[in-house]
Structures are given as structure tokens and as C-alpha cells.
Coordinates of C-alpha atoms in Angstrom, one line a residue:
M1 CA 11.5 1.2 21.6
R2 CA 12.5 4.6 22.8
N3 CA 11.3 6.1 19.5
M4 CA 8.0 4.3 19.8
A5 CA 7.5 5.7 23.3
M6 CA 8.3 9.2 22.1
D7 CA 5.9 8.9 19.2
M8 CA 3.1 7.7 21.6
L9 CA 3.8 10.6 24.0
K10 CA 3.7 13.1 21.1
R11 CA 0.4 11.7 19.9
S12 CA -1.1 11.8 23.4
K13 CA -0.1 15.5 23.8
E14 CA -1.7 16.2 20.5
I15 CA -5.0 14.5 21.4
I16 CA -5.2 16.4 24.7
R17 CA -4.4 19.7 23.1
K18 CA -6.9 19.3 20.2
E19 CA -9.7 17.2 21.7
G20 CA -9.4 17.5 25.4
L21 CA -8.7 15.3 28.4
L22 CA -12.0 13.4 28.3
V23 CA -11.5 12.3 24.7
F24 CA -8.0 11.3 25.5
A25 CA -9.2 9.2 28.5
Q26 CA -11.8 7.5 26.2
K27 CA -9.3 6.7 23.5
S28 CA -6.8 5.4 26.1
L29 CA -9.4 3.0 27.6
K30 CA -10.3 1.8 24.1
Y31 CA -6.6 1.3 23.3
L32 CA -6.1 -0.8 26.5
A33 CA -9.2 -2.9 25.8
Q34 CA -7.9 -3.6 22.3
K35 CA -4.5 -4.6 23.8
V36 CA -6.2 -7.1 26.2
N37 CA -8.4 -8.5 23.4
R38 CA -5.3 -8.9 21.2
Y39 CA -3.5 -11.0 23.8
I40 CA -6.7 -13.1 24.4
I41 CA -7.0 -13.8 20.7
R42 CA -3.3 -14.4 20.2
Y43 CA -2.7 -16.9 23.0
V44 CA -6.2 -18.4 23.6
G45 CA -6.7 -18.7 19.9
G46 CA -3.4 -20.4 19.6
V47 CA -4.5 -23.4 21.6
V48 CA -7.7 -24.0 19.8
P49 CA -7.3 -26.8 17.2
N50 CA -7.4 -25.3 13.7
R51 CA -8.9 -26.8 10.6
P52 CA -6.2 -27.6 7.9
D53 CA -8.6 -26.8 5.1
L54 CA -9.9 -23.4 6.4
V55 CA -8.4 -20.4 4.7
I56 CA -9.5 -16.8 5.5
F57 CA -9.1 -13.7 3.4
G58 CA -9.3 -10.0 4.0
A59 CA -8.3 -6.7 2.5
H60 CA -7.7 -3.1 3.5
R61 CA -8.5 -3.3 7.2
G62 CA -11.4 -5.4 6.4
E63 CA -13.2 -2.7 4.5
S64 CA -12.7 -3.8 0.9
Y65 CA -13.1 -6.7 -1.4
R66 CA -10.2 -6.5 -3.8
G67 CA -6.6 -7.2 -4.5
N68 CA -4.6 -10.4 -4.5
P69 CA -6.7 -12.0 -1.7
Q70 CA -9.8 -11.5 -3.8
A71 CA -8.2 -13.2 -6.8
V72 CA -7.0 -16.2 -4.8
Y73 CA -10.3 -16.5 -2.9
E74 CA -12.3 -16.5 -6.2
H75 CA -9.9 -19.0 -7.8
I76 CA -10.4 -21.4 -4.9
L77 CA -14.1 -21.0 -5.2
D78 CA -14.0 -21.7 -9.0
N79 CA -11.9 -24.8 -8.7
D80 CA -12.1 -28.1 -7.0
Y81 CA -9.6 -27.7 -4.2
E82 CA -9.9 -29.4 -0.8
L83 CA -10.0 -26.0 0.9
T84 CA -12.7 -23.9 2.6
P85 CA -12.2 -20.2 1.8
I86 CA -14.0 -17.6 3.9
W87 CA -13.9 -13.8 3.4
I88 CA -13.8 -11.7 6.5
T89 CA -15.0 -8.1 6.4
R90 CA -16.1 -5.3 8.6
S91 CA -18.0 -3.7 5.7
S92 CA -21.7 -4.3 5.6
Q93 CA -21.7 -3.5 1.9
V94 CA -19.1 -6.1 1.2
Y95 CA -20.8 -8.6 3.4
D96 CA -24.2 -8.1 1.7
R97 CA -22.7 -8.3 -1.7
L98 CA -20.9 -11.6 -1.1
K99 CA -23.9 -13.0 0.7
N100 CA -26.1 -12.2 -2.3
E101 CA -23.5 -13.9 -4.6
N102 CA -23.7 -17.0 -2.3
K103 CA -20.0 -16.7 -1.5
P104 CA -18.7 -17.7 2.0
V105 CA -18.3 -14.6 4.1
V106 CA -18.5 -13.6 7.8
H107 CA -18.9 -10.1 9.3
M108 CA -15.9 -9.1 11.4
N109 CA -18.2 -7.8 14.2
S110 CA -19.7 -11.2 15.0
I111 CA -19.0 -14.2 17.2
R112 CA -18.7 -16.3 14.1
S113 CA -15.8 -14.2 12.9
L114 CA -13.8 -15.0 16.1
Q115 CA -14.7 -18.7 15.7
T116 CA -13.5 -18.6 12.1
L117 CA -10.3 -16.7 13.1
F118 CA -9.5 -19.3 15.8
R119 CA -10.0 -22.3 13.6
A120 CA -8.3 -21.0 10.4
N121 CA -5.1 -22.5 9.3
I122 CA -4.0 -19.8 6.7
G123 CA -4.8 -16.1 6.3
L124 CA -4.2 -14.0 3.3
F125 CA -4.2 -10.2 3.7
T126 CA -3.2 -7.0 1.8
H127 CA -2.2 -4.4 4.4
Q128 CA -2.0 -5.6 8.0
T129 CA -3.5 -8.2 10.3
S130 CA -6.4 -5.9 11.0
D131 CA -7.6 -7.0 7.5
L132 CA -8.5 -10.3 9.3
S133 CA -9.0 -9.4 12.9
P134 CA -11.6 -7.2 14.7
T135 CA -8.9 -6.1 17.3
G136 CA -6.5 -4.7 14.7
R137 CA -2.8 -5.2 14.3
M138 CA -1.4 -8.3 16.0
G139 CA -4.9 -9.5 17.0
I140 CA -4.5 -12.9 15.5
P141 CA -4.0 -16.4 16.9
S142 CA -0.4 -17.5 17.2
S143 CA -1.3 -20.7 15.2
L144 CA -2.5 -18.8 12.1
N145 CA -0.1 -18.9 9.2
L146 CA -0.1 -15.7 7.2
I147 CA 0.5 -14.9 3.5
Y148 CA 1.1 -11.2 3.0
C149 CA -0.2 -10.5 -0.5
Q150 CA 0.8 -6.8 -0.5
H151 CA -1.2 -4.1 -2.3
G152 CA 1.4 -2.0 -4.1
N153 CA 5.1 -2.3 -4.6
P154 CA 6.9 1.1 -4.7
I155 CA 9.9 1.1 -7.0
K156 CA 11.3 4.5 -5.9
G157 CA 11.9 3.3 -2.4
D158 CA 9.8 2.9 0.7
P159 CA 9.2 5.7 3.3
E160 CA 9.4 2.9 5.9
A161 CA 13.0 2.1 5.1
N162 CA 14.0 3.2 8.6
P163 CA 16.0 1.1 11.0
D164 CA 13.8 2.2 13.9
K165 CA 10.7 0.8 12.2
R166 CA 12.3 -2.6 11.4
T167 CA 12.2 -3.7 15.1
H168 CA 8.5 -2.5 15.3
K169 CA 7.6 -4.7 12.4
K170 CA 9.5 -7.8 13.6
K171 CA 6.6 -9.2 15.7
R172 CA 4.2 -8.5 12.9
N173 CA 6.2 -10.6 10.5
E174 CA 6.9 -13.6 12.8
Q175 CA 3.8 -15.5 11.6
V176 CA 4.2 -14.5 7.9
E177 CA 5.1 -17.6 6.0
Y178 CA 5.3 -15.9 2.6
V179 CA 5.3 -12.5 1.1
L180 CA 4.0 -12.3 -2.5
T181 CA 6.0 -10.1 -4.8
T182 CA 6.6 -9.5 -8.5
S183 CA 10.3 -9.8 -9.0
E184 CA 13.8 -10.1 -7.5
F185 CA 14.1 -6.3 -7.7
Q186 CA 11.1 -6.0 -5.4
I187 CA 12.5 -8.5 -3.0
N188 CA 15.6 -6.3 -2.6
Q189 CA 13.4 -3.3 -2.1
R190 CA 11.3 -5.0 0.6
L191 CA 14.4 -6.4 2.4
K192 CA 15.3 -2.8 3.2
T193 CA 12.1 -2.2 5.1
R194 CA 11.1 -5.6 6.5
P195 CA 13.0 -7.9 8.9
L196 CA 12.6 -10.8 6.5
S197 CA 14.9 -13.2 4.5
E198 CA 14.8 -13.9 0.8
D199 CA 13.3 -17.3 1.5
D200 CA 10.2 -15.6 2.8
F201 CA 9.2 -14.3 -0.6
A202 CA 7.3 -15.9 -3.4
I203 CA 7.6 -14.4 -6.9
T204 CA 4.3 -14.3 -8.8
G205 CA 5.3 -12.2 -11.7
Y206 CA 3.5 -9.0 -12.8
P207 CA -0.2 -8.6 -12.2
R208 CA -2.8 -9.6 -14.8
N209 CA -4.3 -6.9 -16.9
D210 CA -6.9 -8.9 -18.8
K211 CA -9.7 -7.1 -17.0
I212 CA -8.9 -4.0 -18.9
F213 CA -9.6 -5.7 -22.2
S214 CA -12.4 -8.1 -21.1
N215 CA -14.6 -5.7 -19.1
P216 CA -17.6 -4.6 -21.3
E217 CA -17.7 -1.2 -19.4
I218 CA -14.4 -0.2 -21.0
D219 CA -14.5 -2.0 -24.3
F220 CA -13.5 1.3 -25.9
A221 CA -9.9 0.6 -24.8
N222 CA -9.6 -1.8 -27.7
N223 CA -10.1 1.0 -30.1
Y224 CA -6.7 2.4 -29.5
S225 CA -3.3 1.4 -30.9
H226 CA -1.6 1.7 -27.6
I227 CA -2.6 1.8 -23.9
V228 CA -0.4 3.5 -21.3
M229 CA -0.9 3.0 -17.5
Y230 CA 0.3 5.7 -15.2
A231 CA 0.1 5.1 -11.4
P232 CA 1.4 8.1 -9.6
T233 CA 2.8 7.6 -6.0
H234 CA 0.8 8.9 -3.1
R235 CA 2.1 9.3 0.5
K236 CA 0.0 9.7 3.6
T237 CA 1.6 13.0 4.3
E238 CA 0.4 14.4 1.0
S239 CA -2.8 16.4 0.4
L240 CA -5.7 14.4 -1.1
E241 CA -5.8 17.2 -3.7
M242 CA -2.8 15.7 -5.4
K243 CA -1.7 16.7 -8.9
F244 CA -1.3 13.8 -11.2
F245 CA 1.5 15.6 -13.2
P246 CA 3.5 17.5 -10.6
F247 CA 6.2 18.6 -13.1
E248 CA 7.3 22.2 -13.6
D249 CA 7.5 21.8 -17.4
F250 CA 4.2 19.8 -17.7
N251 CA 2.1 21.0 -20.6
P252 CA -1.4 19.4 -20.9
Q253 CA -1.7 20.5 -24.5
K254 CA 1.5 18.8 -25.6
L255 CA 0.5 15.6 -23.8
F256 CA -2.8 15.7 -25.5
Q257 CA -1.1 16.2 -28.9
K258 CA 1.2 13.2 -28.3
L259 CA -1.7 11.0 -27.3
E260 CA -3.6 12.0 -30.4
E261 CA -0.6 11.6 -32.7
H262 CA 0.2 8.0 -31.6
D263 CA -3.4 6.9 -30.9
I264 CA -2.8 6.3 -27.2
L265 CA -5.3 5.8 -24.4
L266 CA -3.9 7.0 -21.1
L267 CA -5.1 5.2 -18.0
I268 CA -4.4 6.9 -14.7
R269 CA -4.6 4.7 -11.6
P270 CA -4.4 7.0 -8.5
H271 CA -4.1 5.8 -4.9
P272 CA -7.5 4.9 -3.4
D273 CA -7.0 7.4 -0.6
V274 CA -7.0 10.1 -3.3
T275 CA -10.2 8.9 -5.0
R276 CA -11.9 8.7 -1.6
G277 CA -11.4 12.5 -1.2
T278 CA -14.1 15.0 -2.1
H279 CA -12.1 16.0 -5.2
V280 CA -8.8 15.2 -6.8
G281 CA -7.8 18.8 -7.8
D282 CA -10.0 21.3 -9.6
E283 CA -7.6 21.7 -12.5
Y284 CA -8.2 18.1 -13.4
E285 CA -11.9 18.0 -12.7
S286 CA -12.7 17.1 -16.3
L287 CA -10.4 14.0 -16.1
R288 CA -12.5 12.2 -13.6
H289 CA -14.1 9.0 -15.0
F290 CA -14.5 6.4 -12.3
L291 CA -14.8 2.7 -13.1
N292 CA -15.4 0.8 -9.9
S293 CA -15.4 -2.5 -11.7
L294 CA -11.6 -2.3 -11.8
G295 CA -11.5 -2.1 -8.0
G296 CA -9.9 0.4 -5.6
G297 CA -11.4 3.5 -7.4
A298 CA -9.6 3.2 -10.7
E299 CA -9.9 6.2 -13.0
V300 CA -9.7 6.0 -16.7
F301 CA -8.8 9.2 -18.5
T302 CA -9.5 9.3 -22.2
R303 CA -7.1 11.1 -24.4
K304 CA -9.6 13.8 -25.2
A305 CA -10.2 14.6 -21.6
V306 CA -6.6 15.5 -21.0
G307 CA -6.7 18.5 -23.3
R308 CA -7.9 21.1 -20.8
N309 CA -6.2 24.3 -19.9

């Protein structure tokens, strides 16, 4: 708690120094209003009778349509389950797209989204509860059962493996019924960063990759003897101009030669925060080949594109 207070004080000083007292006052009022709204949603929503069949979905702070929630949402729509799935989004683009596809969707900035949030029995999300709620983290009814689908499982360790942050996450995890993960190894990794027990996890196995082979936009992938996926780690503290191969002995020509020699297609899947930047590093400008159909700003780098000095 003390560390949280110190962090808040530090952020407040930084806002005042960089943006002035007026901006600080505006942001403080907005923060207090969000706090009040969160309590209203959490406790008032908790006494509204929910619908056992109503399941809501959201991703990436309500801004995207992707990830595990998307897969489960579409699976329910394609099959005869006695469930009512609804996607919640704050993105007008996502809203219009799903509306045009006749899929059930509500805009987060609407009265209907609050009604849906109050009545829902289960919620699936990728990042945090702001994926589902207009008031951000913790702004969900106490009666809503959550399934945390995750959006990426670091294998090198988690920067949030910090005892001070475990207490902060405790309330956020109180309503989480299950956390989806890929293996026992990942359970052990997550237990270092989340105040959860092994019973809270559900192992799904590794993600499907059939989209790589069934998508007509990248049918050239089938022309190679081997396909290698490389997904470099990105941290919030890093520059958006990340280098995909940050190794002192890295030689693009040697990599190109190996790919040619073994007839390999190299797929590079950077973090979406990187692909949302204006560029991903001038030295790899020629490697940029975006395929939005894979979701999240996937990039496919053909073997010939790697051979640049």
C-alpha cells in the first residue's frame, strides 16, 4: 500500500511539472469520477439479477477484436449452445465491423453496454477488466464471473514478479474463476506474479496455427519446406523502435544464407505496441510486410527480405 501511495505521489508531481496544475486538477477529477462509477457498477450491478445464458467478451481495453475471446465468441456463434454471446467494444471500427457481419455487439459508451454488463453471468477478457467495462479496472459488477484468457505468456519471466504488486492484483483476481494457459510450466510462471492457486488455471494446450496455412493472403507459406515463428519480447519501457535481432554477433547475411539453404520462411510476430509505432527501426524498413488478417498487427518477413545490409 505504501509503495502504491509513493507511485501515485510520484506520478502527480510529474503531471504538475510537465503539464501544469490545471491539467493535474482535471485528471484528478476524472480519476475520482471513475472511482465513484466503479463502486456504483461493482455494488449496484451486483444486486441486479443476471442472466445465466449471457456471456460477454472484450479484448485489449475494449479497443480490439482478437485473441482467445474472439475465438470463443465465434465458436459459440457457430455452434448450437444455449448461450447468448455479446462482444463489448469502445472502438467504433470494431463495432461497425461486427454490426455489418450481423454479430451481437454493443458499444461500450452506451446505456446498453451497462445493462449488458449488469446482466451478464460470465465475462472473458485478455488484458484487464477495462476490456469489458467503460470505467476501467475493477469497474465490473461483483456478480460477474471472469475468465482471464491472457494474451501472451512470457517464458523468460514476468516483469511483474514483484511481491509489492501481488497485493495490488489480489482484488482484481477475486472474481476470476479461471485463467487460461498453455501448460504446467506456464502455471508455475504465473503463480510467481499472481495471487492465485493451481486450481484457478485451465490448460488449453498451445494455440492453433491453422490460420497461417488456410489464409489465402499468405498461401505462399506452403511453398517452403519449413516455417519458423519468431516472437521477440517487448517491454513497456522499451523504445517502439525495437530491434528484432538485438544480438552483438547478429549477421543478416548469414541468417539469409541459412534460410535460403534450408528453404525456410521466417515469420516475425512483434508486439502490437511496436507495430502501432510510426516505424519499427529504419535498418529493418524493408522487412515490413503487414498482414492484418492474422490479428494484432502480425508481420511476415519473407526470407529474401532479410538479406539487407
